[in-house]
Amino acid sequence: MTDNVAIHTQGLTKHYGKVEALVDLDLDIVPGEIFGFLGPNGAGKTTTIRTLMDEIRPTAGTATIVGLDTHQDSVEIRKHIGYIPGDLAMYPNLTGRDTLTYFSNLRGGVDWEYVDALADRLEADLSKKIGDLSTGNRQKVGIIQAFMNKPQVYMMDEPSAGLDPLVQREFQGMMKEAVADGATIFLSSHTLSEVQRVADRVGIIRSGHLVTVEGVQQLRSKAIRRVDLYFDGAPDASLFEPIDGVREVEVRNHHVSLSFDGQMEELLRVATNSQSLTLTDINSQEADLEEIFLTYYREEV
Amino acid sequence: MYANVFTKTMLDRWKPPLIAAVSLGVLMVFGMAVYRGIDVSFWDDLPEAFRSVFGIPEGADVGGLAYGAIYSGYGMLTMAAVALAGGAVSIAGEEKNGTVGLLLDNPVSRTSMALSKAAALFAVTAMAFAVLWLAGITAPLMLDVEIGTMDVNALVLMMFVNALFYGFFAFALSGWTGKSALAAGVSAGVMVVSFIAVGLLPLIDEVAGLAEFFPWYYFSSGDPMLNGISWGDFAILAVGAVTFLVLGVVGVNRRDLRSQSVGTKMIDRLRANPMTHKAAEMLAGTARVSKIWIKTASEHQALLYVIVPVLFLMSVMIGPMYTMMDDTLKSLGDQFPETLLSLFGGGDMSTPEGFYQIEMFGLTIPISILVVTVVIGTAALAGEEKRNTMGLLLANPVRRSTIVLQKTLTMILYAVIVGLAAFLGVAAGSLLGGLGMDMGNIAAACALATLLGLAFGALALALGAATGRTQIASYGAVGAAVVMFIINGFLPLNDSTAAWAKVSPFYYYLSSDPLLTGMHWGHAAVLAGLFLILLVLAIVFFRRRDLRQTG
């Protein structure tokens, strides 16, 4: 089965002493997929990526990338990987171009025309020293570094950190093009709008446990939605709070805003049955990833 | 002054001085125990000049040897080095870490911040010297040794003010420039040069007076152990320290704070200039990053620019100096007891080889090589992890063992360059002074020194490989070197412990008298073997371990 799986983990577990940073992670990510990996700070996202990169070794379980064992065959695997570590650090005394040259020499060369094209797209200045670059500009060099070998698998830990919205958009385009060519992207991110825009599936991790893995569309369709109700008077929040599936009720004057994943019928019944108030308008929209994310995190805290 | 800035700095910085003080205290007790078992009647016959290098007072008995050798010699150098390391990072360290802006975001004036840091530097240094003082006064009681009229209080107090002098010198440079490496480098350079100058200049009548221009003079010349405190000397050092403190505070107020920007170097200007672009690009750009070992070499080149010329010139200088030296001074060397000579590298002042051994091969040459190897060994793995670049480097298809080996290659290359500089310097010095030393023997001694340095560099590498922590790597290797140096110096003084000197790598460096007898291949093999074992361990440790992630 590994033939058709770009990244595969089985019971992948990492403990730091008594701290369970990652517990029993089972994942299969197929070629041509962008897999969004979400979780709050300290949930185990970076631990997962560092384990896959063989920077740290699993306490239990195994993982393969392009069918090769992440520990035994790590050197071979790295020929096929582009990596952006979280909290990217590079050599401050080298220019961007020196840095890329250094890494390309370790890989037996790169296509410099492609590198320059990438630099143009991201508006990266490769002639400046890394130490003199701002966070975002440094990140651009990191991104070029990951893309320049046209790898099969991209491992990216918060790759958009510090990028301005225009460059973020360009970067998202680069990711989409890469998967269109058959590559696989493992994207750990806090930028939920970005994940929503590019990812095919997302995995949500909490306290080292994978909570769910689902397609972005499925997740959004079955997830809670935002409902806005407008009345001719000021309603009381306590009216809506007892309803099954209602969360985060906010009342501002005549406007009630709430998250809802229950039966719409029940909500409407309560909204229209009040004797003192009349429902004047209703607006419901599909939930975005941020809300889904927050829901998963609020549960079982 | 701010109590919390003071406290945090204390908490960040108390370890190195305290560890150094406790180690020196233990060594002192150990040294005194060794001396207690031997006949020291030869002591009074030592030439004045010889003692002056190590600050051992005249008329000292058993106890005096330990105080003099451990405290005012290596101990003083160690404590001053620790103090200046603390001074160098006082202000510039926060700038290097990029935390100074955040700190000064709070309603804290630069003056208050600098004063708080200065107070912390004073306090940790005082704390360390309190430990030394305690060890100094309890050792003779514990060992039932009579120290007569020796003034331990005066010695420790003078050491304290001398350490503060260098600590605040580094503090001033740190405040004035915001560059911690520059502050540490310059102040350490001044300390070493002045220590050596004050030891050497009095040997030659014509230049003896010049010693007064070196600050170390005001610590060592008054023999506080014997004569008590010379308040004049004390005042000079104390006023110096306070002046540096003020300069540091003024310095940090008058300049722009540094961001983490790396600045422009000569080579960068050459690269920017279209005329020189191509040549500079070949040198600094593509060539510099073509291999891991070449990049590593390029990162550490500043080390060579400092160490190679200084070591070379000193090595040359010793030759003519020997010819100029007083003959009576040389003849005194004959009276040295064999046992004592081992403490100073086994040199005999009556021969040029012996003089070179005392002045250069005993301490200066091995330290020069050791600094280079330990710096590279520390930076190789632990340094790259500390800067968080190891993950990115290892994202490329290179084996962890390849990284260790390539960086070791740089270490070997640099050790050989420094060893070669020593060889060329000593050879030139011998020719200039007409001393007729054997070139092959000089080469052998330099080769052994290189191997010795590599062994400790490999220790730093292995410690860094096992832990990923630069502090453990560098302090571990330097600490081991100091302890091993002293073991090799002390254990032979007592017949019952003499055989144990063989546990020290230093034993395999000079015990065969390579300057007189040439290469001892067996000893070379021991040092090379130690280096290889540590290198293999480094690879094994590094391959097994989880990479650290800092920050």
Coordinates of C-alpha atoms in Angstrom, one line a residue, chain A residues 14 16 46 50 53-57 71 75-76 78-79 81 83-95 98-99 101-107 129 131-132 145 149, chain B residues 260-265 268 271 281 284-286 288-292 295 299 384 387-389 391-400 543-551:
Chain A
K14 CA 7.1 10.6 20.9
Y16 CA 9.9 13.7 26.2
T46 CA 6.4 20.5 15.2
R50 CA 10.7 16.8 13.4
M53 CA 12.5 14.5 9.3
D54 CA 14.5 12.2 11.6
E55 CA 15.6 15.2 13.7
I56 CA 14.1 13.3 16.6
R57 CA 13.4 9.6 17.0
H71 CA 14.9 6.7 10.2
V75 CA 19.4 10.3 3.9
E76 CA 17.7 8.8 0.8
R78 CA 15.9 13.8 2.1
K79 CA 16.8 13.7 -1.6
I81 CA 12.1 16.4 0.5
Y83 CA 11.7 21.4 4.3
I84 CA 10.8 24.6 6.0
P85 CA 11.4 24.2 9.8
G86 CA 9.3 26.2 12.2
D87 CA 11.1 29.1 13.7
L88 CA 13.4 29.1 10.6
A89 CA 17.0 30.0 11.3
M90 CA 19.8 30.3 8.8
Y91 CA 23.4 31.5 8.7
P92 CA 23.3 35.2 9.4
N93 CA 26.7 35.8 7.7
L94 CA 25.7 34.3 4.4
T95 CA 23.6 36.0 1.7
D98 CA 25.2 31.8 -0.5
T99 CA 22.8 29.9 1.6
T101 CA 24.4 27.5 -2.9
Y102 CA 25.5 25.8 0.2
F103 CA 22.4 23.6 0.3
S104 CA 22.4 23.0 -3.4
N105 CA 26.0 21.8 -3.1
L106 CA 24.9 19.3 -0.5
R107 CA 22.3 18.1 -3.0
K129 CA 22.9 38.7 4.2
G131 CA 21.2 38.5 9.2
D132 CA 20.1 41.8 7.6
Q145 CA 15.3 26.6 -0.3
N149 CA 14.9 21.0 -5.7
Chain B
Q260 CA 20.8 41.4 15.2
S261 CA 22.2 42.8 12.0
V262 CA 25.5 41.3 11.0
G263 CA 27.2 44.3 9.7
T264 CA 29.3 44.8 6.6
K265 CA 32.8 43.3 6.3
D268 CA 31.1 42.3 1.4
R271 CA 31.6 41.8 -3.5
E281 CA 32.6 36.2 -5.4
A284 CA 33.6 34.5 -0.4
G285 CA 30.6 33.3 -2.3
T286 CA 30.6 30.0 -4.2
R288 CA 33.0 29.5 0.7
V289 CA 29.9 27.4 0.7
S290 CA 31.1 24.6 -1.6
K291 CA 31.6 22.0 1.2
I292 CA 30.6 21.7 4.8
K295 CA 32.1 26.7 5.2
E299 CA 33.3 30.8 9.8
E384 CA 24.8 24.7 15.0
R387 CA 21.5 28.5 16.3
N388 CA 18.7 26.2 15.2
T389 CA 20.4 25.6 11.8
G391 CA 17.6 20.9 11.3
L392 CA 17.8 22.7 8.0
L393 CA 21.3 21.4 7.3
L394 CA 20.1 17.9 8.1
A395 CA 17.1 18.3 5.7
N396 CA 19.6 17.8 3.0
P397 CA 20.7 14.3 2.0
V398 CA 23.8 14.2 4.2
R399 CA 24.5 11.7 7.0
R400 CA 25.0 13.0 10.5
R543 CA 23.6 9.7 15.3
R544 CA 21.5 8.4 18.2
R545 CA 20.3 11.6 19.7
D546 CA 17.3 13.8 19.2
L547 CA 18.3 17.2 17.9
R548 CA 17.6 20.0 20.3
Q549 CA 15.4 22.8 19.5
T550 CA 16.1 26.0 21.3
G551 CA 13.9 29.1 21.5

